[in-house]
GROMACS .gro file of C-alpha atoms in nm:
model
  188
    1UNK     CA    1   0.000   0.000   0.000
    2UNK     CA    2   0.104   0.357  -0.068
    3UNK     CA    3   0.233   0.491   0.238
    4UNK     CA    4   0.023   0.847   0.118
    5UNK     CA    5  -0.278   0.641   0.157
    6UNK     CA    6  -0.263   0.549   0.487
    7UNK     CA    7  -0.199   0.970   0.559
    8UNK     CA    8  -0.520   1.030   0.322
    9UNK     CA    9  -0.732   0.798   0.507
   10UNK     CA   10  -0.651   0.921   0.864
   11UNK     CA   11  -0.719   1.277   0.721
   12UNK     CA   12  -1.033   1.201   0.547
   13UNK     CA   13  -0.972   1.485   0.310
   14UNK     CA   14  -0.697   1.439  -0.014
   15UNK     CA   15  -0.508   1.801  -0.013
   16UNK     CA   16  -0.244   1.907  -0.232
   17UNK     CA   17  -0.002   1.608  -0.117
   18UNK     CA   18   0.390   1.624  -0.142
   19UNK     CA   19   0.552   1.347  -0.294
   20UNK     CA   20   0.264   1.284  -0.510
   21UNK     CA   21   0.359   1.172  -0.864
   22UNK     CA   22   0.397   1.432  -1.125
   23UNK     CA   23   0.205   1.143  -1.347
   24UNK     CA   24  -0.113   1.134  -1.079
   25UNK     CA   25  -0.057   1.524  -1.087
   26UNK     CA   26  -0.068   1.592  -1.455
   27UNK     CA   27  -0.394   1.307  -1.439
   28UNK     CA   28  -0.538   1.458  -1.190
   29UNK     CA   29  -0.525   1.825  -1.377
   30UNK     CA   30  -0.619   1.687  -1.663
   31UNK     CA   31  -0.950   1.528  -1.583
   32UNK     CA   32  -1.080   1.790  -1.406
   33UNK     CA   33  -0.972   2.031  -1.676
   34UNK     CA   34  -1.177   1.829  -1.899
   35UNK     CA   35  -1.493   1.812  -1.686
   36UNK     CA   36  -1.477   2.162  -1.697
   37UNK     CA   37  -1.423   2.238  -2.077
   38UNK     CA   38  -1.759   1.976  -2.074
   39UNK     CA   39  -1.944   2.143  -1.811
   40UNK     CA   40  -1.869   2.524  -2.000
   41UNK     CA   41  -1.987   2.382  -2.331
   42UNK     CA   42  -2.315   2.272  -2.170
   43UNK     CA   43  -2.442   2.607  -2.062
   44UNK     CA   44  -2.675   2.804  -2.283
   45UNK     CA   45  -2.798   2.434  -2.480
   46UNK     CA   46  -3.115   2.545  -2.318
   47UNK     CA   47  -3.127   2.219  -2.161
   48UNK     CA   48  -3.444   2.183  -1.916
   49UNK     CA   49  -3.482   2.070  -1.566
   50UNK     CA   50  -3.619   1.733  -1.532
   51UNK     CA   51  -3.560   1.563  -1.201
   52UNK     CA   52  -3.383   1.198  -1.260
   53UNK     CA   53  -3.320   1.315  -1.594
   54UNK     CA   54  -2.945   1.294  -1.800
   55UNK     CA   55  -2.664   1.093  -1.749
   56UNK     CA   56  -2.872   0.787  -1.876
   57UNK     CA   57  -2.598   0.744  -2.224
   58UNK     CA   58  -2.380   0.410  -2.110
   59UNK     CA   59  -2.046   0.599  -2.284
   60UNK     CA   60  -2.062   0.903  -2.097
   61UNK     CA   61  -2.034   1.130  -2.369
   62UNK     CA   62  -2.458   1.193  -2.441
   63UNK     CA   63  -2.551   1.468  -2.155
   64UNK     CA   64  -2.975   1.382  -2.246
   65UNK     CA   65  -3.103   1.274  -2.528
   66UNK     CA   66  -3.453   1.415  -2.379
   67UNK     CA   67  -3.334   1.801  -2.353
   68UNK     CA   68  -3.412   1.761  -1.958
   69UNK     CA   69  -3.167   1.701  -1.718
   70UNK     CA   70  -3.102   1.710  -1.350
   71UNK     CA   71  -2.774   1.794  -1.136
   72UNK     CA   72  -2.703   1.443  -1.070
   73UNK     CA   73  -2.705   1.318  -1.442
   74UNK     CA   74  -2.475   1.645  -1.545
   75UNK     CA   75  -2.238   1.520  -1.296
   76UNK     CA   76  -2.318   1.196  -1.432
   77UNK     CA   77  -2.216   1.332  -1.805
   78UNK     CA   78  -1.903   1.543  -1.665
   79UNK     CA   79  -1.741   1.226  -1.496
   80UNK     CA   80  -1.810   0.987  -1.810
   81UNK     CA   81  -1.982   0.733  -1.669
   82UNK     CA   82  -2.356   0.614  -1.669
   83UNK     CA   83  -2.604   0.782  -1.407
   84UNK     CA   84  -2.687   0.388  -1.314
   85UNK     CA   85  -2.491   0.077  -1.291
   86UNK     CA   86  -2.566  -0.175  -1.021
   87UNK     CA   87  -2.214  -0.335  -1.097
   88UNK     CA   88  -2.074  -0.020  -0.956
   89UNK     CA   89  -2.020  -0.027  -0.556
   90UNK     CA   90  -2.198   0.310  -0.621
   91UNK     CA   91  -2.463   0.196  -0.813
   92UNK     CA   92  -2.663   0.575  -0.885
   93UNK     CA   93  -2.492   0.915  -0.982
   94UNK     CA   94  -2.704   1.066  -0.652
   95UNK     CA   95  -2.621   1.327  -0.469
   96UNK     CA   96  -2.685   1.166  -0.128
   97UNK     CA   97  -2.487   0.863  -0.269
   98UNK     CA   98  -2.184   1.094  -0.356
   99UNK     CA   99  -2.175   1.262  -0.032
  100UNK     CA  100  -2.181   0.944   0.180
  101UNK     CA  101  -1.927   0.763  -0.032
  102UNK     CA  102  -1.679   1.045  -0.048
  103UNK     CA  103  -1.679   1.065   0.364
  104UNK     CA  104  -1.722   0.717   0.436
  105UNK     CA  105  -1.639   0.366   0.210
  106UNK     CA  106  -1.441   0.602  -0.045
  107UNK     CA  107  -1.575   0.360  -0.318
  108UNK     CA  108  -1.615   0.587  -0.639
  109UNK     CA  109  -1.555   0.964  -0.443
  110UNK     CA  110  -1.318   1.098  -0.233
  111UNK     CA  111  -1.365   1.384  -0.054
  112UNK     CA  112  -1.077   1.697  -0.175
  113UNK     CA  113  -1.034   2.051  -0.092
  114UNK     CA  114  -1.167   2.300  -0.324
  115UNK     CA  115  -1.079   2.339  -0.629
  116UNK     CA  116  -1.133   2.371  -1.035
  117UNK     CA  117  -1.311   2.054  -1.180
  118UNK     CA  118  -1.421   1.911  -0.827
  119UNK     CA  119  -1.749   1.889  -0.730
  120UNK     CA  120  -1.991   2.082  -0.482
  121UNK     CA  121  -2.237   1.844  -0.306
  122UNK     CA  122  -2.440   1.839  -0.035
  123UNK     CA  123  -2.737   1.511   0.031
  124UNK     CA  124  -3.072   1.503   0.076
  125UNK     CA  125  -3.206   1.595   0.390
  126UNK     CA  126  -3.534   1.706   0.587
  127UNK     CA  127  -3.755   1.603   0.287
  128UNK     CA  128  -3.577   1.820   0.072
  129UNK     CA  129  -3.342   1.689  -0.276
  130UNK     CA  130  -2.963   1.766  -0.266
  131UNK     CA  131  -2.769   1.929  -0.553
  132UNK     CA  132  -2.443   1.910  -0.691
  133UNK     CA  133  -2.212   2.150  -0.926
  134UNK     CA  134  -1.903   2.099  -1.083
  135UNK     CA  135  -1.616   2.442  -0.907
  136UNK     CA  136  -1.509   2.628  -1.216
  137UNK     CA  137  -1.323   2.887  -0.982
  138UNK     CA  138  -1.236   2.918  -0.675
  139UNK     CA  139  -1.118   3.267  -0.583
  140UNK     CA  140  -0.821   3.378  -0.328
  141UNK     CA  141  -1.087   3.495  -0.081
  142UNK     CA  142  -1.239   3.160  -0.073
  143UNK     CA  143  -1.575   3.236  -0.323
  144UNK     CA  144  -1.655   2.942  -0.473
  145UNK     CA  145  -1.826   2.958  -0.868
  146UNK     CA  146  -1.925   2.663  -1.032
  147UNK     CA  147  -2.173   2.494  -1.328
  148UNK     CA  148  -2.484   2.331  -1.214
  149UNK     CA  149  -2.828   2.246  -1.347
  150UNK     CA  150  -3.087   2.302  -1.134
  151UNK     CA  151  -3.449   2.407  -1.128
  152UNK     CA  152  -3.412   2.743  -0.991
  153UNK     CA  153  -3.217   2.805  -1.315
  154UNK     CA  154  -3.432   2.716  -1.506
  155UNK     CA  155  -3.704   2.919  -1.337
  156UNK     CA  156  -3.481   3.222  -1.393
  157UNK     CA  157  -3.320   3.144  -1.726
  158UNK     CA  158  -3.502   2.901  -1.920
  159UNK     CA  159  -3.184   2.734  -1.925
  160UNK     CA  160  -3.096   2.462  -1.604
  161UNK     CA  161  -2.702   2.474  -1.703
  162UNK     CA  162  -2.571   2.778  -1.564
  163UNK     CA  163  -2.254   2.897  -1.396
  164UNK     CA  164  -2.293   3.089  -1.039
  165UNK     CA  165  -2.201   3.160  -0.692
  166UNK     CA  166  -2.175   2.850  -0.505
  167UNK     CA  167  -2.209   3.011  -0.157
  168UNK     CA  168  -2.541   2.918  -0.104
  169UNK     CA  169  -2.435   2.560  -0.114
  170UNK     CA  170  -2.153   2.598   0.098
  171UNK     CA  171  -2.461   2.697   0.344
  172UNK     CA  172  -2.610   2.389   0.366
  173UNK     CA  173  -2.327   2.215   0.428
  174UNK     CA  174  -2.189   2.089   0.087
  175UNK     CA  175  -1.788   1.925   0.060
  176UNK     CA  176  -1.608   1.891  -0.260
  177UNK     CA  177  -1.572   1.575  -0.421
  178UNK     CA  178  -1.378   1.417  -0.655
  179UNK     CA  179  -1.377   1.080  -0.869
  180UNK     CA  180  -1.164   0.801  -0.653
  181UNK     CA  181  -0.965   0.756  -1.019
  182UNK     CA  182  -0.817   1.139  -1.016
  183UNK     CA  183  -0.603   0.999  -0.741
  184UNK     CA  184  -0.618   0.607  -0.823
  185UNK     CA  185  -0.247   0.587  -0.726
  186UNK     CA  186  -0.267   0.832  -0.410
  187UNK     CA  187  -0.569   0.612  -0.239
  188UNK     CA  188  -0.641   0.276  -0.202
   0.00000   0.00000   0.00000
């Protein structure tokens, strides 16, 4: 075992590590760069919000094929993978699924500090659905902006894939997130 993973674990939280491989490094940037070149080339489709919509294309690479998506199956599209997949150990692209993984089992998520191409999420709770955004920026005051689709921008816009202020989820609690295989040779 990587000696680094036993320090992860402890910590809970992946931060910029020393001694991590420039290889994992240069990975690492590069998947999250792509998720968000993918996540800026989704705003302004007009895509509309449709809860347990998107994400549903096996290859990753179809956002909706219905115009209607919802956070989970944009995070679904920006990772690659297929919203659903009961061979997975996380078998649903769910918010509350995310969020449990990343701070518990570690399965698909990890849980990272903030930055560019991670994700925003926070579960469901009280009745009420969680949400998810992919960080596009994260500023030296600690401001957070992101890309999410999500009814309320829809309400306003007409279009659910928007980028904003991420504040408001940092309010209810959200941590960032990031796929297990951006760091596949820091965790085990």
């Amino acid at each position: 075992m990587n000696p680094l993973a036993v320090i992860i674990a402890i910590c809970g939280t992946i931060l910029i590590v020393k001694g991590a491989s420039a290889s994992s490094r240069n990975s690492s940037d590069a998947a999250r760069q792509y998720r968000i070149k993918k996540a800026y080339a989704a705003v302004g489709k007009r895509i509309e919000y449709g809860m347990g919509h998107g994400g549903r294309d096996p290859t990753g690479k179809t956002l909706t094929e219905t115009g209607k998506s919802d956070c989970s199956g944009f995070a679904s599209y920006l990772i690659g993978v297929k919203r659903s997949d009961s061979k997975r150990k996380v078998s649903e692209i769910e918010t509350t699924n995310i969020y449990n993984d990343a701070r518990g089992a570690r399965n698909m998520f990890v849980q990272v500090d903030p930055a560019p191409g991670v994700f925003c999420v926070y579960p469901d709770r009280n009745g009420e659905q969680g949400h998810m955004g992919l960080v596009t920026k994260v500023s030296p005051t600690g401001g957070i902006t992101g890309v999410d689709c999500g009814s309320g921008n829809y309400k306003r816009t007409g279009d659910a894939i928007q980028e904003r202020s991420f504040a408001w989820m940092m309010n209810e609690g959200a941590i960032f997130v990031a796929p297990k295989s951006d760091y596949s040779d820091l965790v085990a």
